[in-house]
Amino acid sequence: MKKIFFIVGAIFAMVQVTLAQAYQVPVSEADEPMMKGTFTPTWESLESNYKVPDWFKNAKFGIWAHWGPQCVEGTGDWMARSMYIEGSREYRYHVEHYGHPSEFGFKDLLPLFKAEKWNPDKLVAFYKKIGAQYFFALGNHHDNFDLWDSKYQPWNSMNMGPKKDILAGWAAAAKKYN
């Protein structure tokens, strides 16, 4: 059984690499430059330059909004991957409600992610009321769908789905409620 999972995983990885190469979108810092900061991508830089802020050391409770197009089906945060694994719970749900993933795949779910009832101001006010001392929001999950007005690629919440800058909405609410 382990051997079968290994083989299936290896095939899945090869298909992903092949697809990534076939649909490669050039990314350029000219389009959306990376911020320059204190750190370089080394452990030494992190260890010598980072100090945990007091507010975080003292915070006992925070909330992370792990919310994006994966919530359309509600089958879990890895549904964009698992819906293609034949026999998985996510696959069975998807086939029952939308049809086979080869005919109606993850890209076809994106327009269904509308965020029409999403109210970040109300949610963050509630989080603050119940004692949250910090808030994190998901910007991009394994599905590679950016929840902001990304210049890197067109798969983002401004171009499809809700047509809203989700991160900007979360940020405004989080700042408002400190």
C-alpha positions as a printed Julia matrix, in Angstrom:
178×3 Matrix{Float64}:
   0.0    0.0     0.0
   2.84   2.41    0.88
   4.49   1.58   -2.44
   1.31   2.53   -4.33
   1.07   5.87   -2.48
   4.74   6.53   -3.25
   4.26   5.78   -6.95
   1.08   7.88   -7.17
   2.85  10.72   -5.33
   5.83  10.54   -7.67
   3.57  10.6   -10.73
   1.6   13.53   -9.27
   4.85  15.45   -8.65
   6.06  14.8   -12.22
   2.72  15.97  -13.66
   2.86  19.11  -11.5
   6.38  19.93  -12.68
   5.39  19.31  -16.31
   2.29  21.49  -15.99
   4.23  24.21  -14.18
   6.75  24.28  -17.02
   4.03  24.29  -19.69
   2.07  27.13  -18.08
   4.97  29.1   -16.72
   4.2   32.79  -16.26
   7.32  34.93  -16.12
   7.65  36.67  -12.77
   9.55  39.91  -12.72
  10.38  42.24   -9.88
   9.83  45.03  -12.4
   6.1   44.24  -12.15
   5.87  43.89   -8.39
   9.21  44.48   -6.62
  10.05  42.64   -3.43
  10.44  44.87   -0.43
  14.0   45.28    0.78
  14.51  44.87    4.47
  16.85  44.04    7.3
  17.02  40.34    6.55
  18.77  38.19    3.99
  17.6   34.62    3.32
  19.87  33.01    5.91
  19.37  31.65    9.43
  22.24  33.84   10.62
  20.45  36.97    9.42
  17.26  35.93   11.17
  19.01  35.0    14.41
  21.06  38.19   14.6
  18.44  40.7    13.4
  15.08  39.5    14.7
  13.66  40.23   18.11
  10.24  38.93   19.07
   8.06  41.97   19.83
   6.76  42.32   23.39
   3.15  42.45   22.21
   3.58  38.99   20.68
   5.42  37.55   23.67
   2.55  38.69   25.89
  -0.32  37.79   23.55
  -2.22  34.7    24.62
  -4.77  34.48   21.83
  -4.82  35.38   18.14
  -6.82  34.45   15.09
  -5.69  33.34   11.65
  -8.16  33.76    8.77
  -7.41  30.83    6.5
 -10.03  31.81    3.99
 -10.02  31.81    0.21
 -11.41  29.92   -2.78
 -10.83  26.59   -1.02
 -13.86  27.52    1.12
 -16.28  27.29   -1.83
 -16.6   23.54   -1.33
 -15.83  23.61    2.35
 -14.01  20.29    2.18
 -10.76  21.52    3.68
  -7.82  23.78    3.08
  -6.08  21.33    0.72
  -9.13  20.75   -1.44
  -7.55  22.27   -4.57
  -5.04  19.41   -4.46
  -7.14  16.67   -2.91
 -10.05  17.07   -5.33
  -7.76  15.52   -7.96
  -6.84  12.49   -5.84
  -9.28   9.84   -6.94
 -11.13   8.29   -4.02
 -10.32  11.04   -1.51
 -13.12  12.64    0.49
 -12.61  15.91   -1.42
 -12.65  14.1    -4.76
 -15.91  12.3    -3.91
 -17.54  15.55   -2.76
 -16.43  17.4    -5.88
 -17.65  14.69   -8.26
 -21.02  14.54   -6.49
 -21.58  18.33   -6.54
 -19.72  19.57   -9.64
 -18.77  16.61  -11.77
 -15.43  15.1   -12.65
 -12.42  17.39  -11.97
 -11.21  16.9   -15.55
 -14.36  18.68  -16.72
 -14.94  21.09  -13.81
 -11.7   21.66  -11.97
 -10.36  24.09   -9.4
 -10.09  26.91  -11.95
 -13.83  26.53  -12.54
 -14.55  26.99   -8.82
 -12.79  30.39   -8.72
 -15.76  32.36  -10.14
 -17.92  30.79   -7.4
 -15.71  32.38   -4.71
 -17.55  35.7    -4.51
 -17.14  36.85   -0.9
 -20.49  38.59   -1.17
 -21.23  38.22    2.57
 -17.64  38.8     3.72
 -17.44  41.68    6.2
 -13.89  42.0     7.52
 -14.79  44.99    9.72
 -17.5   43.04   11.52
 -15.34  39.92   11.82
 -12.26  41.69   13.2
 -14.46  43.67   15.64
 -15.82  40.3    16.84
 -12.31  38.82   17.12
 -11.24  41.79   19.22
 -14.37  41.51   21.39
 -13.65  37.86   22.23
 -10.1   38.68   23.23
  -7.92  38.2    20.16
  -4.7   40.16   20.54
  -3.43  39.65   17.01
  -4.75  38.68   13.61
  -3.16  36.97   10.58
  -4.72  36.58    7.15
  -3.88  34.09    4.43
  -2.54  35.78    1.3
  -1.93  32.75   -0.91
  -2.35  29.07   -0.25
  -1.0   26.07   -2.17
  -3.58  26.78   -4.89
  -1.5   29.78   -6.04
  -4.5   32.13   -5.99
  -3.39  35.55   -4.71
  -5.87  37.3    -2.41
  -4.69  40.76   -3.47
  -4.24  42.77   -6.65
  -1.17  40.81   -7.7
   0.92  41.95  -10.63
   2.74  38.6   -10.76
  -0.04  36.65  -12.38
  -3.74  36.96  -13.25
  -4.97  34.34  -10.76
  -5.97  36.81   -8.05
  -9.03  38.04   -6.19
  -9.15  41.32   -8.14
  -9.31  39.65  -11.55
 -11.6   36.72  -10.78
 -13.93  35.5    -8.08
 -14.83  38.29   -5.66
 -13.08  41.06   -7.63
 -11.95  42.48   -4.27
  -8.56  42.95   -2.66
  -9.15  40.57    0.23
  -5.87  41.37    2.02
  -6.53  45.11    1.82
  -9.94  44.54    3.44
  -8.45  42.47    6.26
  -5.62  45.0     6.74
  -8.0   47.99    7.01
 -10.14  46.2     9.59
  -7.14  44.97   11.6
  -5.67  48.49   11.71
  -9.02  49.97   12.71
  -9.28  47.63   15.7
  -5.6   47.87   16.58
